[in-house]
N, CA, C and O atoms as a GROMACS GRO file, in nm:
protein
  252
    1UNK      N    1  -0.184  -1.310  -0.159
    1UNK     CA    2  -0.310  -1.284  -0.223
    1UNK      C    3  -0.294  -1.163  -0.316
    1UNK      O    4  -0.227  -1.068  -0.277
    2UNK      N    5  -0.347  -1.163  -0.426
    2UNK     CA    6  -0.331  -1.052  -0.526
    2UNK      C    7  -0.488  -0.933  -0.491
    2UNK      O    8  -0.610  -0.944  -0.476
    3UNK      N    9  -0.377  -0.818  -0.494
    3UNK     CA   10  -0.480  -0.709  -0.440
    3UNK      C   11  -0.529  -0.653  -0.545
    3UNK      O   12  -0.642  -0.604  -0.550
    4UNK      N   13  -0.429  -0.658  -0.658
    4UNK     CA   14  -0.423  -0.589  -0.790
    4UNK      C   15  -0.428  -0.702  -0.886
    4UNK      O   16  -0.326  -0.771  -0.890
    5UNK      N   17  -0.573  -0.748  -0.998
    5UNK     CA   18  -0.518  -0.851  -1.073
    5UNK      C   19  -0.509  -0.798  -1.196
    5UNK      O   20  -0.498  -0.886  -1.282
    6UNK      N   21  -0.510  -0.648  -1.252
    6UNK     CA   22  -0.460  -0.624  -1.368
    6UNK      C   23  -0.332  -0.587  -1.318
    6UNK      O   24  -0.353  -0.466  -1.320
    7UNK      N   25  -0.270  -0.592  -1.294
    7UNK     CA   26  -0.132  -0.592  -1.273
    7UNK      C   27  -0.076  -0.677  -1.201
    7UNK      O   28   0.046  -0.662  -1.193
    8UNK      N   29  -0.129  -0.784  -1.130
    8UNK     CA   30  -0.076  -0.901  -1.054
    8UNK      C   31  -0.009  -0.884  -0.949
    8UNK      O   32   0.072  -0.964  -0.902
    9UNK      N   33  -0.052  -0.735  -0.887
    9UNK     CA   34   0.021  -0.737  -0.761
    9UNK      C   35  -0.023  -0.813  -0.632
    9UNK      O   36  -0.142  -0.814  -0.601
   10UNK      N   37   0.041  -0.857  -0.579
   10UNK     CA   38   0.032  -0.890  -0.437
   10UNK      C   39   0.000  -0.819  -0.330
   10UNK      O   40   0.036  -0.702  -0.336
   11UNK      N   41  -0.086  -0.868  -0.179
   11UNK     CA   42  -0.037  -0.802  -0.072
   11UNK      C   43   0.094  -0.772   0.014
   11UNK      O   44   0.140  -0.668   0.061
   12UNK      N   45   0.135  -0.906   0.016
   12UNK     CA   46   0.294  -0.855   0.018
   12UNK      C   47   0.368  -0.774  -0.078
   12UNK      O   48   0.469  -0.735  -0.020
   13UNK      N   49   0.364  -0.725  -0.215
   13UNK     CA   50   0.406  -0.606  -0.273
   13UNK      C   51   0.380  -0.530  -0.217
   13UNK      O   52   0.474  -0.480  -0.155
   14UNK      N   53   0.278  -0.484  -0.201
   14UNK     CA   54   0.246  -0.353  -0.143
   14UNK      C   55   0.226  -0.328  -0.004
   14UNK      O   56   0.157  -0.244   0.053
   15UNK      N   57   0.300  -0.416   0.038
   15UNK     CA   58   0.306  -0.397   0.195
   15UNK      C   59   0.452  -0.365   0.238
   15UNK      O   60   0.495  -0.303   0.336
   16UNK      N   61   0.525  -0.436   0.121
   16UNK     CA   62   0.701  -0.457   0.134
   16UNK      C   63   0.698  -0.258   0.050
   16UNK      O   64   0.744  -0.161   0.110
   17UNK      N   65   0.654  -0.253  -0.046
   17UNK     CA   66   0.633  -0.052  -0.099
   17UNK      C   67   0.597   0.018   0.010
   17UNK      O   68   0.666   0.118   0.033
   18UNK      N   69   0.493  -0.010   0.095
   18UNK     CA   70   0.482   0.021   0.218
   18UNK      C   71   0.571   0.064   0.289
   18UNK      O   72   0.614   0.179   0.287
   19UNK      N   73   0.609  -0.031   0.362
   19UNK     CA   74   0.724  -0.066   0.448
   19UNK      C   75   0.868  -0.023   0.380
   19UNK      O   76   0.965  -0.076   0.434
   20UNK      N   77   0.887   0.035   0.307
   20UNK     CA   78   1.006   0.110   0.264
   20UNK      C   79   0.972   0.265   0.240
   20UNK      O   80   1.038   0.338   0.166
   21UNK      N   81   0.872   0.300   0.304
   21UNK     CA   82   0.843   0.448   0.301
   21UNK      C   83   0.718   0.487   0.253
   21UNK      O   84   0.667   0.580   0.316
   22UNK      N   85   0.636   0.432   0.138
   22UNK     CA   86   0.567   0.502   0.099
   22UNK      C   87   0.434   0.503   0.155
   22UNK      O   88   0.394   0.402   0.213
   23UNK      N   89   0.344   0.626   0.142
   23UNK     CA   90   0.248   0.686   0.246
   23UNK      C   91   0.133   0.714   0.150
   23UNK      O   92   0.040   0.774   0.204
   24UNK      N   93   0.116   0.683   0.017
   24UNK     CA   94  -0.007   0.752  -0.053
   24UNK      C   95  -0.023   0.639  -0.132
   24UNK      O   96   0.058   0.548  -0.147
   25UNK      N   97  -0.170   0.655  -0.199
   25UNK     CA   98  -0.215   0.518  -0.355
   25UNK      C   99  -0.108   0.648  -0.468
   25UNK      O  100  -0.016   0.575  -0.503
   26UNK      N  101  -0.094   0.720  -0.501
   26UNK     CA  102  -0.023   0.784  -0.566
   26UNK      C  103   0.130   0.698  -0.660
   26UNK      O  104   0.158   0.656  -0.772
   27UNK      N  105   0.214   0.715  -0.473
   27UNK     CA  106   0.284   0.671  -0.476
   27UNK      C  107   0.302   0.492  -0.487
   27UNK      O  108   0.377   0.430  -0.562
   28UNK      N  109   0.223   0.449  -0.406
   28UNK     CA  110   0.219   0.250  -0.452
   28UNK      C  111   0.199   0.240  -0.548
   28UNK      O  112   0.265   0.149  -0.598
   29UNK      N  113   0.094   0.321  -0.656
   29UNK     CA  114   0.035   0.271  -0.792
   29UNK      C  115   0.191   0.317  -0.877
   29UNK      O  116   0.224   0.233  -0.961
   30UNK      N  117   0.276   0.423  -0.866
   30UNK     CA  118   0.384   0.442  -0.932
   30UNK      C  119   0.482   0.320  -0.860
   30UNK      O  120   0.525   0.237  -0.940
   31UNK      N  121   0.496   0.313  -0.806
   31UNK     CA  122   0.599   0.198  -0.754
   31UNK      C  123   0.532   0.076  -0.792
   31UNK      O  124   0.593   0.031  -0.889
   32UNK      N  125   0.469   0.029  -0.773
   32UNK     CA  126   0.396  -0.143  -0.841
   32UNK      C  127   0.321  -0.141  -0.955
   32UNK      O  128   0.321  -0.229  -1.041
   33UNK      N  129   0.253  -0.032  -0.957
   33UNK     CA  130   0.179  -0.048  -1.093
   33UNK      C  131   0.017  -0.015  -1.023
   33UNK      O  132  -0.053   0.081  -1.058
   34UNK      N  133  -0.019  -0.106  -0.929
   34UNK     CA  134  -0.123  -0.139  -0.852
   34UNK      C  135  -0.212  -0.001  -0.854
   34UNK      O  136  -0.175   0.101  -0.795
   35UNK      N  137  -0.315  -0.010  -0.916
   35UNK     CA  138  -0.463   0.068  -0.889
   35UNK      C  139  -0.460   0.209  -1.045
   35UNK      O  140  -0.530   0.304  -1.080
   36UNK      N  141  -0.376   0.164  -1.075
   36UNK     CA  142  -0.363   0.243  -1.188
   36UNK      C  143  -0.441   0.225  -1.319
   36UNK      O  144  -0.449   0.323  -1.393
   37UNK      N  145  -0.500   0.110  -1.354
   37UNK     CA  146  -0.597   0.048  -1.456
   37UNK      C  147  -0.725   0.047  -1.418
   37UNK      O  148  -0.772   0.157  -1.446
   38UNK      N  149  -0.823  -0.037  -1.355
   38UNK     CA  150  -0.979  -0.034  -1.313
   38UNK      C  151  -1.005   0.044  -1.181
   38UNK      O  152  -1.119   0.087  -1.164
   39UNK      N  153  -0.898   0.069  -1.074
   39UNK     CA  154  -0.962   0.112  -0.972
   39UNK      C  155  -0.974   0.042  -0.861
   39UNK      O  156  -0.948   0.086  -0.749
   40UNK      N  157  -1.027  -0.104  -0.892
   40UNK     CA  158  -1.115  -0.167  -0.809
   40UNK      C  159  -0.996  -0.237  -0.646
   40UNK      O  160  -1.036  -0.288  -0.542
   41UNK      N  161  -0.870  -0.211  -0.684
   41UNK     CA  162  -0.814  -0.242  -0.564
   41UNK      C  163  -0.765  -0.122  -0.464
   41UNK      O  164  -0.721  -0.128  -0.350
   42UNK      N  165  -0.789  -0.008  -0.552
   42UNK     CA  166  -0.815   0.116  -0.503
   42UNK      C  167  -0.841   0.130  -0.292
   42UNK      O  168  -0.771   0.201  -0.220
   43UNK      N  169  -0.911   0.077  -0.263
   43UNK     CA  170  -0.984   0.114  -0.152
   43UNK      C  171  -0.923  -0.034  -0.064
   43UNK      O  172  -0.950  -0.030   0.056
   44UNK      N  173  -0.838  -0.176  -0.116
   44UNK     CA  174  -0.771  -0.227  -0.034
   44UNK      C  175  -0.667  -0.173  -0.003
   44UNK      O  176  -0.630  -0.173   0.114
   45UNK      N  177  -0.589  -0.109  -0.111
   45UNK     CA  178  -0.447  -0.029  -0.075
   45UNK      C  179  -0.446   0.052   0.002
   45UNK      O  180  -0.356   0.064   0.086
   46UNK      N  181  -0.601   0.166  -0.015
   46UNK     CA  182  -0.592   0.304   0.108
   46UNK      C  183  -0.600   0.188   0.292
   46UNK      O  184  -0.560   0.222   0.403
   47UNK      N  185  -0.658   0.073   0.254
   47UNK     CA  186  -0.711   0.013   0.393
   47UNK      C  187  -0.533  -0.029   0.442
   47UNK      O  188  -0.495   0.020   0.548
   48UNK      N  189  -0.450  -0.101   0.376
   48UNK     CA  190  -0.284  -0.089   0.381
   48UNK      C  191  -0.255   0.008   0.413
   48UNK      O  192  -0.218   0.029   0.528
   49UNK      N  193  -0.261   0.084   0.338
   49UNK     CA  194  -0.209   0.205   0.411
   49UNK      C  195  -0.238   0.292   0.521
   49UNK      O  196  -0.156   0.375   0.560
   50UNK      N  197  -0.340   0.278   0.568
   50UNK     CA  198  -0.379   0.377   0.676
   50UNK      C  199  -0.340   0.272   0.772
   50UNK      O  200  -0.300   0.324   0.876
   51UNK      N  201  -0.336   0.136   0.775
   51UNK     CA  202  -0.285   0.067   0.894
   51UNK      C  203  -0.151   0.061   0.905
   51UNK      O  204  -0.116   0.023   1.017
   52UNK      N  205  -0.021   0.094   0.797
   52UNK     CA  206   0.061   0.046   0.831
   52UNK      C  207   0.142   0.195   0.836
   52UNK      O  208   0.255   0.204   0.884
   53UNK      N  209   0.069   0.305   0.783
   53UNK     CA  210   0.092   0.459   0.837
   53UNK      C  211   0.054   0.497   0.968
   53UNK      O  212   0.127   0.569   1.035
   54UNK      N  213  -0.050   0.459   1.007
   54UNK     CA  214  -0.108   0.471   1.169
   54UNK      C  215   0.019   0.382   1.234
   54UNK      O  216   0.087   0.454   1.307
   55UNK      N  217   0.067   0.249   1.228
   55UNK     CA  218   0.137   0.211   1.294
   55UNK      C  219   0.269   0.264   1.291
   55UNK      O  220   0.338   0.246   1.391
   56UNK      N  221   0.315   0.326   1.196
   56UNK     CA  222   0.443   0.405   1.172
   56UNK      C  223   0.421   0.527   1.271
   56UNK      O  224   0.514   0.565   1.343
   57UNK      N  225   0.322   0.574   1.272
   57UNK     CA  226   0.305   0.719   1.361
   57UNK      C  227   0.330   0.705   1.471
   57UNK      O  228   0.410   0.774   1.534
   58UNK      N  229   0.238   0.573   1.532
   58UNK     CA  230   0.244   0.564   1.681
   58UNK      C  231   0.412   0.507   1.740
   58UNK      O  232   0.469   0.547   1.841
   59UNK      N  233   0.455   0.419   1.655
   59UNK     CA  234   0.610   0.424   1.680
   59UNK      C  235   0.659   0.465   1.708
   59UNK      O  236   0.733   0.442   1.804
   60UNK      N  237   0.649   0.593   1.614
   60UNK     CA  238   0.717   0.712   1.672
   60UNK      C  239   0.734   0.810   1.732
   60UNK      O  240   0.827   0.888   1.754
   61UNK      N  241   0.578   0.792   1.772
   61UNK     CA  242   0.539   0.923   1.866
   61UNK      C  243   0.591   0.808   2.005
   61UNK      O  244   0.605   0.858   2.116
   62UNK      N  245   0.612   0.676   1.988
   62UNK     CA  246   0.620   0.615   2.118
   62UNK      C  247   0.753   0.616   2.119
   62UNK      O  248   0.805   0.531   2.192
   63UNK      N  249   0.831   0.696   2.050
   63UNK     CA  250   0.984   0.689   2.055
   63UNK      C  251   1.060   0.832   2.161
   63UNK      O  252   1.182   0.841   2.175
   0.00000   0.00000   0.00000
């Protein structure tokens, strides 16, 4: 599903940007492009990210 359609990103893009480290819309919108033009996918990416950063945390605090 495209999260971003001025730039045609995907949820899997930015889940796979994710999942290789990155932790901010800062950083995804420089790596994909995503949220850098209208905004409007803005607030699905922070919702990506806080779930797949929360799950990175607890990993590791469960490590």
């Amino acid at each position: 599903m495209y999260v971003c359609v001025c730039k045609a990103v995907t949820d899997k893009q930015v889940a796979q940007a994710i999942n290789q480290g990155l932790c901010s819309r800062r950083q995804v919108m420089e790596c994909t492009g995503a949220g850098g033009v209208c905004g409007k996918c803005s607030a699905s990416i922070k919702a990506m990210l806080d779930e797949k950063c929360q799950n990175r945390t607890l990993r590791a605090q469960a490590a």
